[in-house]
Amino acid sequence: DGNEFLKIREGIDKLKQKGGKDSLIVTNQAAYIVDVDNQTVVTAMDKNDMAENVFTKIDSTLFIN
């Protein structure tokens, strides 16, 4: 939804300021692997499907409420 989109967008901006490149953003609804430089969501996973999954090749993580 639009609110989730804004959270991701703001999260990418924060990660870029901190030097993030390939990052994990976790919200109340889902987890997103993002390419910070290209401002692109590479992978999206519903929060209910995240249990016991492994996230690799990320250099930073941001949790957003």
Rosetta silent file (secondary structure, phi, psi, omega in degrees, C-alpha in Angstrom):
SEQUENCE: DGNEFLKIREGIDKLKQKGGKDSLIVTNQAAYIVDVDNQTVVTAMDKNDMAENVFTKIDSTLFIN
SCORE:     score description
SCORE:     0.000 S_00000001
   1 L     0.000  175.368 -176.069    0.000    0.000    0.000 S_00000001
   2 H   -62.831  -38.695  179.830    0.984    3.647   -0.189 S_00000001
   3 H   -65.112  -41.569  178.629    2.051    3.893    3.452 S_00000001
   4 H   -64.336  -40.990  178.024    4.330    0.871    3.078 S_00000001
   5 H   -58.881  -44.995  179.510    5.833    2.387   -0.075 S_00000001
   6 H   -63.865  -38.636  177.429    6.651    5.605    1.805 S_00000001
   7 H   -61.394  -44.205 -179.451    8.299    3.624    4.618 S_00000001
   8 H   -65.118  -44.361 -179.250   10.499    1.798    2.130 S_00000001
   9 H   -60.158  -46.809  178.185   11.390    4.990    0.309 S_00000001
  10 H   -65.114  -37.830  178.295   12.375    6.754    3.543 S_00000001
  11 H   -63.029  -42.662  178.160   14.270    3.653    4.643 S_00000001
  12 H   -61.259  -41.065  178.155   16.294    3.583    1.432 S_00000001
  13 H   -61.232  -43.692  178.758   17.223    7.240    1.976 S_00000001
  14 H   -63.571  -43.921 -179.427   18.434    6.477    5.531 S_00000001
  15 H   -64.341  -37.988  178.971   20.405    3.465    4.365 S_00000001
  16 H   -63.131  -40.754  178.864   22.030    5.478    1.584 S_00000001
  17 H   -62.581  -31.294 -178.045   23.162    8.111    4.116 S_00000001
  18 L   -92.604    0.612  177.151   24.799    5.357    6.181 S_00000001
  19 L    90.837   13.345  178.159   26.521    3.728    3.197 S_00000001
  20 L   -66.081  146.132  178.859   24.190    0.776    2.720 S_00000001
  21 L  -119.831  -61.447  177.033   24.341   -1.005   -0.630 S_00000001
  22 E  -117.887  107.320 -166.990   22.363   -4.259   -0.420 S_00000001
  23 E  -126.417  158.446  175.114   20.089   -3.951    2.574 S_00000001
  24 E  -107.067  124.723  173.581   17.250   -5.623    4.438 S_00000001
  25 E  -112.812  125.807  179.907   14.286   -3.453    5.436 S_00000001
  26 E  -116.029  123.755  176.238   11.823   -5.029    7.873 S_00000001
  27 L  -115.121 -177.642  177.019    8.412   -3.423    8.467 S_00000001
  28 L   -66.878  -20.748 -175.903    5.338   -4.596   10.351 S_00000001
  29 L  -101.594  -32.388 -171.798    4.010   -6.103    7.107 S_00000001
  30 E  -161.953  175.623  172.252    7.004   -7.550    5.256 S_00000001
  31 E  -119.944  141.912 -177.098   10.740   -7.803    4.688 S_00000001
  32 E  -131.956  130.312  167.821   12.413   -6.298    1.639 S_00000001
  33 E   -92.081  125.839 -176.279   15.870   -6.791    0.181 S_00000001
  34 E  -124.673  144.048  169.985   16.736   -3.528   -1.547 S_00000001
  35 E   -91.497  102.367 -172.181   19.451   -2.347   -3.893 S_00000001
  36 L   -63.556  -45.313 -177.487   20.055    1.027   -2.256 S_00000001
  37 L   -59.816  -39.144 -179.641   22.066    2.581   -5.100 S_00000001
  38 L   -93.164   -0.148 -178.475   19.355    1.787   -7.666 S_00000001
  39 L    49.527   51.155 -175.140   16.500    2.416   -5.185 S_00000001
  40 E  -127.847  136.015  171.434   14.991   -0.929   -6.162 S_00000001
  41 E   -81.517  120.119 -178.292   13.243   -3.651   -4.176 S_00000001
  42 E   -88.899  -41.526 -178.538   14.933   -6.893   -5.218 S_00000001
  43 E  -141.713  138.576  174.856   12.918   -9.293   -3.036 S_00000001
  44 E  -126.569  137.085 -179.492    9.768   -8.869   -0.955 S_00000001
  45 E  -137.096  126.608  177.241    8.528  -11.381    1.596 S_00000001
  46 E   -57.974  142.365 -177.463    5.311  -11.238    3.618 S_00000001
  47 H   -54.856  -36.278 -179.828    5.962  -11.094    7.365 S_00000001
  48 H   -67.877  -21.195 -178.105    4.116  -14.405    7.861 S_00000001
  49 H   -98.146    4.119 -174.710    6.514  -16.141    5.446 S_00000001
  50 L   -81.537  -19.625 -174.711    9.740  -14.860    7.042 S_00000001
  51 L   -56.841  132.426  175.227   10.126  -17.517    9.741 S_00000001
  52 L    62.805   20.487  173.857   13.278  -19.609    9.394 S_00000001
  53 L   -92.778  151.327  179.381   14.422  -17.906    6.196 S_00000001
  54 L  -108.862  130.123  176.787   18.045  -16.921    5.715 S_00000001
  55 L  -107.665  121.292 -177.603   18.960  -13.529    4.275 S_00000001
  56 L  -120.062  165.248  176.614   22.433  -13.430    2.746 S_00000001
  57 L    57.082   41.516  172.943   24.662  -10.899    1.021 S_00000001
  58 L  -115.245  149.116  179.598   23.263   -7.887    2.830 S_00000001
  59 L  -109.814   -5.926  179.893   25.419   -5.213    4.410 S_00000001
  60 E  -160.204  159.079  179.479   22.823   -3.488    6.563 S_00000001
  61 E  -136.694  140.025  177.514   19.397   -3.909    8.128 S_00000001
  62 E  -130.434  125.354  175.365   16.731   -1.341    9.014 S_00000001
  63 E  -100.447  127.833 -178.837   13.678   -2.083   11.169 S_00000001
  64 L  -123.985  133.889  175.629   10.725    0.256   10.619 S_00000001
  65 L   -91.520    0.000    0.000    7.486    0.338   12.642 S_00000001
